[in-house]
Tab-separated table of C-alpha atoms in Angstrom:
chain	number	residue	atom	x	y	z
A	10	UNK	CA	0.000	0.000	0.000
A	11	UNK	CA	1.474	3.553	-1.204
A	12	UNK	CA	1.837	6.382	0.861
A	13	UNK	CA	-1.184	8.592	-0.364
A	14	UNK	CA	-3.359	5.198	0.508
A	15	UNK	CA	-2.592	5.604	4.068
A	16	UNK	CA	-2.909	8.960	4.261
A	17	UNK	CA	-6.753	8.146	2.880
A	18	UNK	CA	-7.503	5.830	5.486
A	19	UNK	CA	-6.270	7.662	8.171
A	20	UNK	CA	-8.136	10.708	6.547
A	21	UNK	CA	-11.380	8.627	6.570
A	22	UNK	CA	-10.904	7.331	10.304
A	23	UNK	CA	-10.601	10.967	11.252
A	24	UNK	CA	-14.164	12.083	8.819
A	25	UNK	CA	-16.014	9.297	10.966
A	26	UNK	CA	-14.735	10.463	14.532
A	27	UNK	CA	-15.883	14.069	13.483
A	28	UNK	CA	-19.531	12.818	12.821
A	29	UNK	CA	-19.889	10.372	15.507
A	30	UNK	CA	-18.769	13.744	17.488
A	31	UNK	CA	-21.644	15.819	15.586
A	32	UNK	CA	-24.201	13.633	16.357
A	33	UNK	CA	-23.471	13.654	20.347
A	34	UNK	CA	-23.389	17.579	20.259
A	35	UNK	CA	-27.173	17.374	18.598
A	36	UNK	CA	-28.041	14.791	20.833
A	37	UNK	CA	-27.216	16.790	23.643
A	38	UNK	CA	-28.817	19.921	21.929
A	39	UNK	CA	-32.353	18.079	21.486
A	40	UNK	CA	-31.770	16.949	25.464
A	41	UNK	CA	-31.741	20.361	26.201
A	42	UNK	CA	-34.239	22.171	24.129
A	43	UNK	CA	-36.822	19.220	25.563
A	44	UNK	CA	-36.143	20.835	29.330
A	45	UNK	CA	-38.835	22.181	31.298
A	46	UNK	CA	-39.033	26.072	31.149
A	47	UNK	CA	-37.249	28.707	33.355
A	48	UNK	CA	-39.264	29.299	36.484
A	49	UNK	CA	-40.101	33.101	36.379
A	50	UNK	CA	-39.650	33.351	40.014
A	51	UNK	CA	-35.987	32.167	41.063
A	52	UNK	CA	-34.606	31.923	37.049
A	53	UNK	CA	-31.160	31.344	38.301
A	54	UNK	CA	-31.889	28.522	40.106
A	55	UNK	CA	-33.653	26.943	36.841
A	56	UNK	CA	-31.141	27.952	35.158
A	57	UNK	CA	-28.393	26.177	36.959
A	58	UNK	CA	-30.877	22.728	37.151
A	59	UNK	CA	-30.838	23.069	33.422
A	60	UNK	CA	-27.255	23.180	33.293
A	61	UNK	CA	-26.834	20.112	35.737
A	62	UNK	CA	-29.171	18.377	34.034
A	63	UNK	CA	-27.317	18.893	30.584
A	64	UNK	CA	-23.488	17.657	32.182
A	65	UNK	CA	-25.516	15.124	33.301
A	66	UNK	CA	-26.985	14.250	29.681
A	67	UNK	CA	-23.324	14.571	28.011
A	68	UNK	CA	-21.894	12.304	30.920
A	69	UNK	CA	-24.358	10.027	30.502
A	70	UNK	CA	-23.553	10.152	26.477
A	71	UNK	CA	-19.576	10.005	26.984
A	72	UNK	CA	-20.342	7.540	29.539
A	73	UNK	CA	-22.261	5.203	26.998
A	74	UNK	CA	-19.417	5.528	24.042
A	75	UNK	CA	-16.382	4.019	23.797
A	76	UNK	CA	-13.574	6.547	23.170
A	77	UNK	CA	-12.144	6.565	20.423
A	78	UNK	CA	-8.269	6.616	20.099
A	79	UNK	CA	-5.764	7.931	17.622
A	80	UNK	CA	-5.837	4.961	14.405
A	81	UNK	CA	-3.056	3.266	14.980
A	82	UNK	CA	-0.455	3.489	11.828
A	83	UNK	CA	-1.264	0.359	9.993
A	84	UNK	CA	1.925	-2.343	8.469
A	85	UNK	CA	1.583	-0.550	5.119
A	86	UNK	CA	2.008	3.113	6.580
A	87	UNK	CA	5.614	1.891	8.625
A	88	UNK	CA	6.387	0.404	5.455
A	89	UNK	CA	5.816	3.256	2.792
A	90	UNK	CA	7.382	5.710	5.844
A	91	UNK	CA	10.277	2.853	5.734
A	92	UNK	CA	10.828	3.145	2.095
A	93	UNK	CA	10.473	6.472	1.525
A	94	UNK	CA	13.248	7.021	4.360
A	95	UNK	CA	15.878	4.229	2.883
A	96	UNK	CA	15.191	5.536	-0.544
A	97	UNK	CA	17.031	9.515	1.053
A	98	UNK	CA	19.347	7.593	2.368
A	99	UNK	CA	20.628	5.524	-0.453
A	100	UNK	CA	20.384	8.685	-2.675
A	101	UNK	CA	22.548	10.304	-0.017
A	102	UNK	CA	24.829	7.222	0.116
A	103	UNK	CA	25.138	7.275	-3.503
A	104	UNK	CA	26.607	11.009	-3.507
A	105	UNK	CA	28.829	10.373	-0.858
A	106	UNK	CA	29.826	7.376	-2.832
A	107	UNK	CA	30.347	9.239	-6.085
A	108	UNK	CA	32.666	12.075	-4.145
A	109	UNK	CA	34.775	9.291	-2.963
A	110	UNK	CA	35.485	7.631	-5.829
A	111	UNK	CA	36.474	11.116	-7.665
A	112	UNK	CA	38.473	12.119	-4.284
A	113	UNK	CA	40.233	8.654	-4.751
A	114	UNK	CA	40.998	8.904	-8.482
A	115	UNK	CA	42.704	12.350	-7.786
A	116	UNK	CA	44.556	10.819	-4.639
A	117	UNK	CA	46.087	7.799	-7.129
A	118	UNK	CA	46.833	10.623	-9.515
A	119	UNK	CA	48.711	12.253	-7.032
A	120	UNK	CA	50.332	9.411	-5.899
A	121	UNK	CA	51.574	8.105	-9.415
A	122	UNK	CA	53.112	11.840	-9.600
A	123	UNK	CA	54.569	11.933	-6.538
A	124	UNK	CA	56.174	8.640	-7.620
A	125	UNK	CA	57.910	9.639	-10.681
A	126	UNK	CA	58.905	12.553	-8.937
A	127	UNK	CA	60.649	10.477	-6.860
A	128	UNK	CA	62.006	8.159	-9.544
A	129	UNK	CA	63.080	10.689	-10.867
A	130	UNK	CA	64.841	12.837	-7.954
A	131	UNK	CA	66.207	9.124	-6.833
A	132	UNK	CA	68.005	8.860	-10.293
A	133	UNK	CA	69.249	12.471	-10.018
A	134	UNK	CA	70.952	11.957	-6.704
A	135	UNK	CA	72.541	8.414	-7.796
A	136	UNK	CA	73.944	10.338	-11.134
A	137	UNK	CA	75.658	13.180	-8.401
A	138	UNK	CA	76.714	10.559	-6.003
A	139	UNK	CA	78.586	8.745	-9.123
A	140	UNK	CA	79.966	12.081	-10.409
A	141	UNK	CA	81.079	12.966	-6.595
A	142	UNK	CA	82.820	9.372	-6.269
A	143	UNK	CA	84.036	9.660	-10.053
A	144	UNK	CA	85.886	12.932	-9.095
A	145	UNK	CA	87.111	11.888	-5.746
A	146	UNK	CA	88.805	8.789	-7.159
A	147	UNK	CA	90.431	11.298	-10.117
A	148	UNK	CA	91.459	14.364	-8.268
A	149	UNK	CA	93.385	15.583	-11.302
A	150	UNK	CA	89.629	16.078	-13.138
A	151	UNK	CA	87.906	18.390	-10.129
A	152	UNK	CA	91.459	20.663	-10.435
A	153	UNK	CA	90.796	20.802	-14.488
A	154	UNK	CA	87.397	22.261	-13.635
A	155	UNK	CA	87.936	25.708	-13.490
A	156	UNK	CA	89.674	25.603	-16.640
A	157	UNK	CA	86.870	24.009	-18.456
A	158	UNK	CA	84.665	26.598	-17.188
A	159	UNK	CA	87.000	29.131	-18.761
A	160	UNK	CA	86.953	27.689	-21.738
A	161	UNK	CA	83.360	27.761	-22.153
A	162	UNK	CA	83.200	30.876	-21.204
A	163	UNK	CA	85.721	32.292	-23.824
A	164	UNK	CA	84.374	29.913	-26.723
A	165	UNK	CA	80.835	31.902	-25.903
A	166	UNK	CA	82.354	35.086	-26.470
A	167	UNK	CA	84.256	34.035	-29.509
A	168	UNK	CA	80.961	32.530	-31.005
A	169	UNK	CA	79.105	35.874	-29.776
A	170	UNK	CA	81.803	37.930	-31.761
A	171	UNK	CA	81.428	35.702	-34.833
A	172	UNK	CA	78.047	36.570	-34.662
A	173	UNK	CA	77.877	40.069	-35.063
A	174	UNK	CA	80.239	40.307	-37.396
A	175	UNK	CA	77.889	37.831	-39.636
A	176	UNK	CA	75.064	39.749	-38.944
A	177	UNK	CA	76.655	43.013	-40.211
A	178	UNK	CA	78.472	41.519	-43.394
A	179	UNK	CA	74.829	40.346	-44.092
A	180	UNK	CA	73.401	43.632	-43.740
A	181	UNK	CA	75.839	44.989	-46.189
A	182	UNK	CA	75.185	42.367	-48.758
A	183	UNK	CA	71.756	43.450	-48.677
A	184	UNK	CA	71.722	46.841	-48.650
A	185	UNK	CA	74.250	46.941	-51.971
A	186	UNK	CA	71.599	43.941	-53.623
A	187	UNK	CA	68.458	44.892	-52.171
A	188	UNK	CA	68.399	48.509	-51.405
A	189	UNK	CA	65.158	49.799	-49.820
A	190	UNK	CA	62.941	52.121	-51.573
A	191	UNK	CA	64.592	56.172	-51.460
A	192	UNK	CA	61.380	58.117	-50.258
A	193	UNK	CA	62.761	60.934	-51.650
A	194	UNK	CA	61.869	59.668	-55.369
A	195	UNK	CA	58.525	60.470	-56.353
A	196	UNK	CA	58.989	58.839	-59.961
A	197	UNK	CA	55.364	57.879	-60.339
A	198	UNK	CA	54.081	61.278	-59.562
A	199	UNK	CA	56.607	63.272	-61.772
A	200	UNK	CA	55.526	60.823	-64.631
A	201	UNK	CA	52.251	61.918	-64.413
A	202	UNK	CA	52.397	65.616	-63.713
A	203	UNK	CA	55.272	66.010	-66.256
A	204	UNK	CA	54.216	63.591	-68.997
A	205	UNK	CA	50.615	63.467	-68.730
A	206	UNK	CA	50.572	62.703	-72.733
A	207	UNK	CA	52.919	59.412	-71.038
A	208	UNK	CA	52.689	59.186	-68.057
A	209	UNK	CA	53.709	55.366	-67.885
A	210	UNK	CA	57.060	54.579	-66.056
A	211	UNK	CA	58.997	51.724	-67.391
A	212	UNK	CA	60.066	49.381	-64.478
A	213	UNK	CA	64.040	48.658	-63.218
A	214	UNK	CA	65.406	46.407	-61.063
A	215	UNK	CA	65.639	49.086	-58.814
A	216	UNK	CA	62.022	48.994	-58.420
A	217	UNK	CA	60.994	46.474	-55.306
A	218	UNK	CA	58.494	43.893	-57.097
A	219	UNK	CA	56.380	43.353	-53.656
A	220	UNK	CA	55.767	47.519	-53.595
A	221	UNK	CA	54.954	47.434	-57.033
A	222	UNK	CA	52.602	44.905	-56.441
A	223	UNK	CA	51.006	46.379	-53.372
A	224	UNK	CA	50.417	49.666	-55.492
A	225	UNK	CA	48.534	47.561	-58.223
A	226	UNK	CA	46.559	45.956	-55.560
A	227	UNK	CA	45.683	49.091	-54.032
A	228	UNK	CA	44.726	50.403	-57.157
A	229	UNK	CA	46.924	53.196	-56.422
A	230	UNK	CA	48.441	52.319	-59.645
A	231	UNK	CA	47.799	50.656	-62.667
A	232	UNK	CA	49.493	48.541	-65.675
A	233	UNK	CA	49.998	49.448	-69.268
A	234	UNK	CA	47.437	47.374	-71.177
A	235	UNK	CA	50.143	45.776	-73.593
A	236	UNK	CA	52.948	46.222	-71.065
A	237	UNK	CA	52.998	44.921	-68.188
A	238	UNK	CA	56.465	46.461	-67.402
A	239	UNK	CA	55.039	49.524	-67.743
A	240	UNK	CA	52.718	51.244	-64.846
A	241	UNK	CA	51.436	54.837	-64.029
A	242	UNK	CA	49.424	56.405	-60.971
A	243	UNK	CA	45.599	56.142	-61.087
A	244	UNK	CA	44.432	59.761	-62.034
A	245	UNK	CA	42.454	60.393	-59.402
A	246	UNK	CA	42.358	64.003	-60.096
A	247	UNK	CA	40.852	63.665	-63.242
């Protein structure tokens, strides 16, 4: 039996109570209604006989009646309570399970880390210890050191020095081979303010194909239409 059966039944015990109590409180109601009048002369004293006589009615009622107790919770009603309260707790188990597993994984990770640190760390100090003992056996070799150190030290400089002097014999070749543009020339524009009958320039060498090429893609210049060595600046002031 479910939960929301239990709750009916125990919903129905308590609907039956309530109208077993309703038809007391009339009972006692008609009892009362059926007393004699008030005498006009001492009313106080009728009414109090009234009164007696209507405890007397309801204790004679309660007296009569069983009382009724609380409805016991039935097998079914533990059992859905029972449930309900191991299904929370396996949920909660199950989370707690989850977390521990993840918490463990990144623990073993750790771990395996930790370990080939240590590998590794173990393997650097038995490389040292065989260096120190290597050195203390050959004394001659731990005197030579500072001269090796030297030595490195002066073939760095030498190599540093060998450098520069590549990177400037470099520089020259390229400046006398591949000169950079003079900004002082305005070729283009003197071609077409002096020559506007021609204004086409013929192309040299001396001319840097990849600016050339970025003026035609600009369309800050433009191509001769049967020569293609041959280019003059757009007229945009025509």
């Amino acid at each position: 039996m479910s939960t929301e059966e239990s709750m009916q039944i125990l919903k129905s015990q308590c609907d039956s109570i309530q109208n077993e109590i309703s038809e007391l409180q009339k009972e006692i109601n008609r009892l009362g209604l059926n007393a004699k009048k008030t005498d006009a002369r001492n009313p106080l004293k009728s009414i109090n006989d009234e009164k007696e006589k209507l405890l007397e009615a309801q204790i004679h009622l309660l007296a009569s009646k069983e009382p009724a107790g609380l409805p016991q919770k039935d097998d079914s009603l533990n059992l859905a309570l029972l449930k309900r309260e191991m299904e929370t707790t396996n949920s909660e188990l199950e989370k707690t399970l989850i977390f521990v597993e993840a918490n463990n994984e990144e623990i073993l990770s750790n771990i395996e880390r930790e370990k080939k640190t240590q590998k590794e760390l173990q393997q650097i100090q038995s490389s040292l210890r065989e260096k120190l003992s290597h050195l203390r056996l050959n004394p001659e070799e731990s005197q030579s050191a500072p001269g090796r150190v030297n030595q490195l030290v002066s073939d760095g400089k030498t190599l540093s020095t060998e450098h520069k002097k590549l990177m400037k014999a470099m520089g020259l070749f390229i400046k006398d081979h591949f000169p950079p543009p003079n900004p002082d020339q305005m070729d283009l524009m003197n071609s077409c303010i002096n020559h506007p009958h021609d204004p086409y320039l013929t192309l040299t060498p001396e001319h840097w194909p990849p600016y050339v090429e970025l003026l035609l893609r600009c369309g800050l210049a433009l191509c001769h239409p049967n020569d293609a060595s041959r280019i003059k600046l757009t007229p945009f002031h025509l």
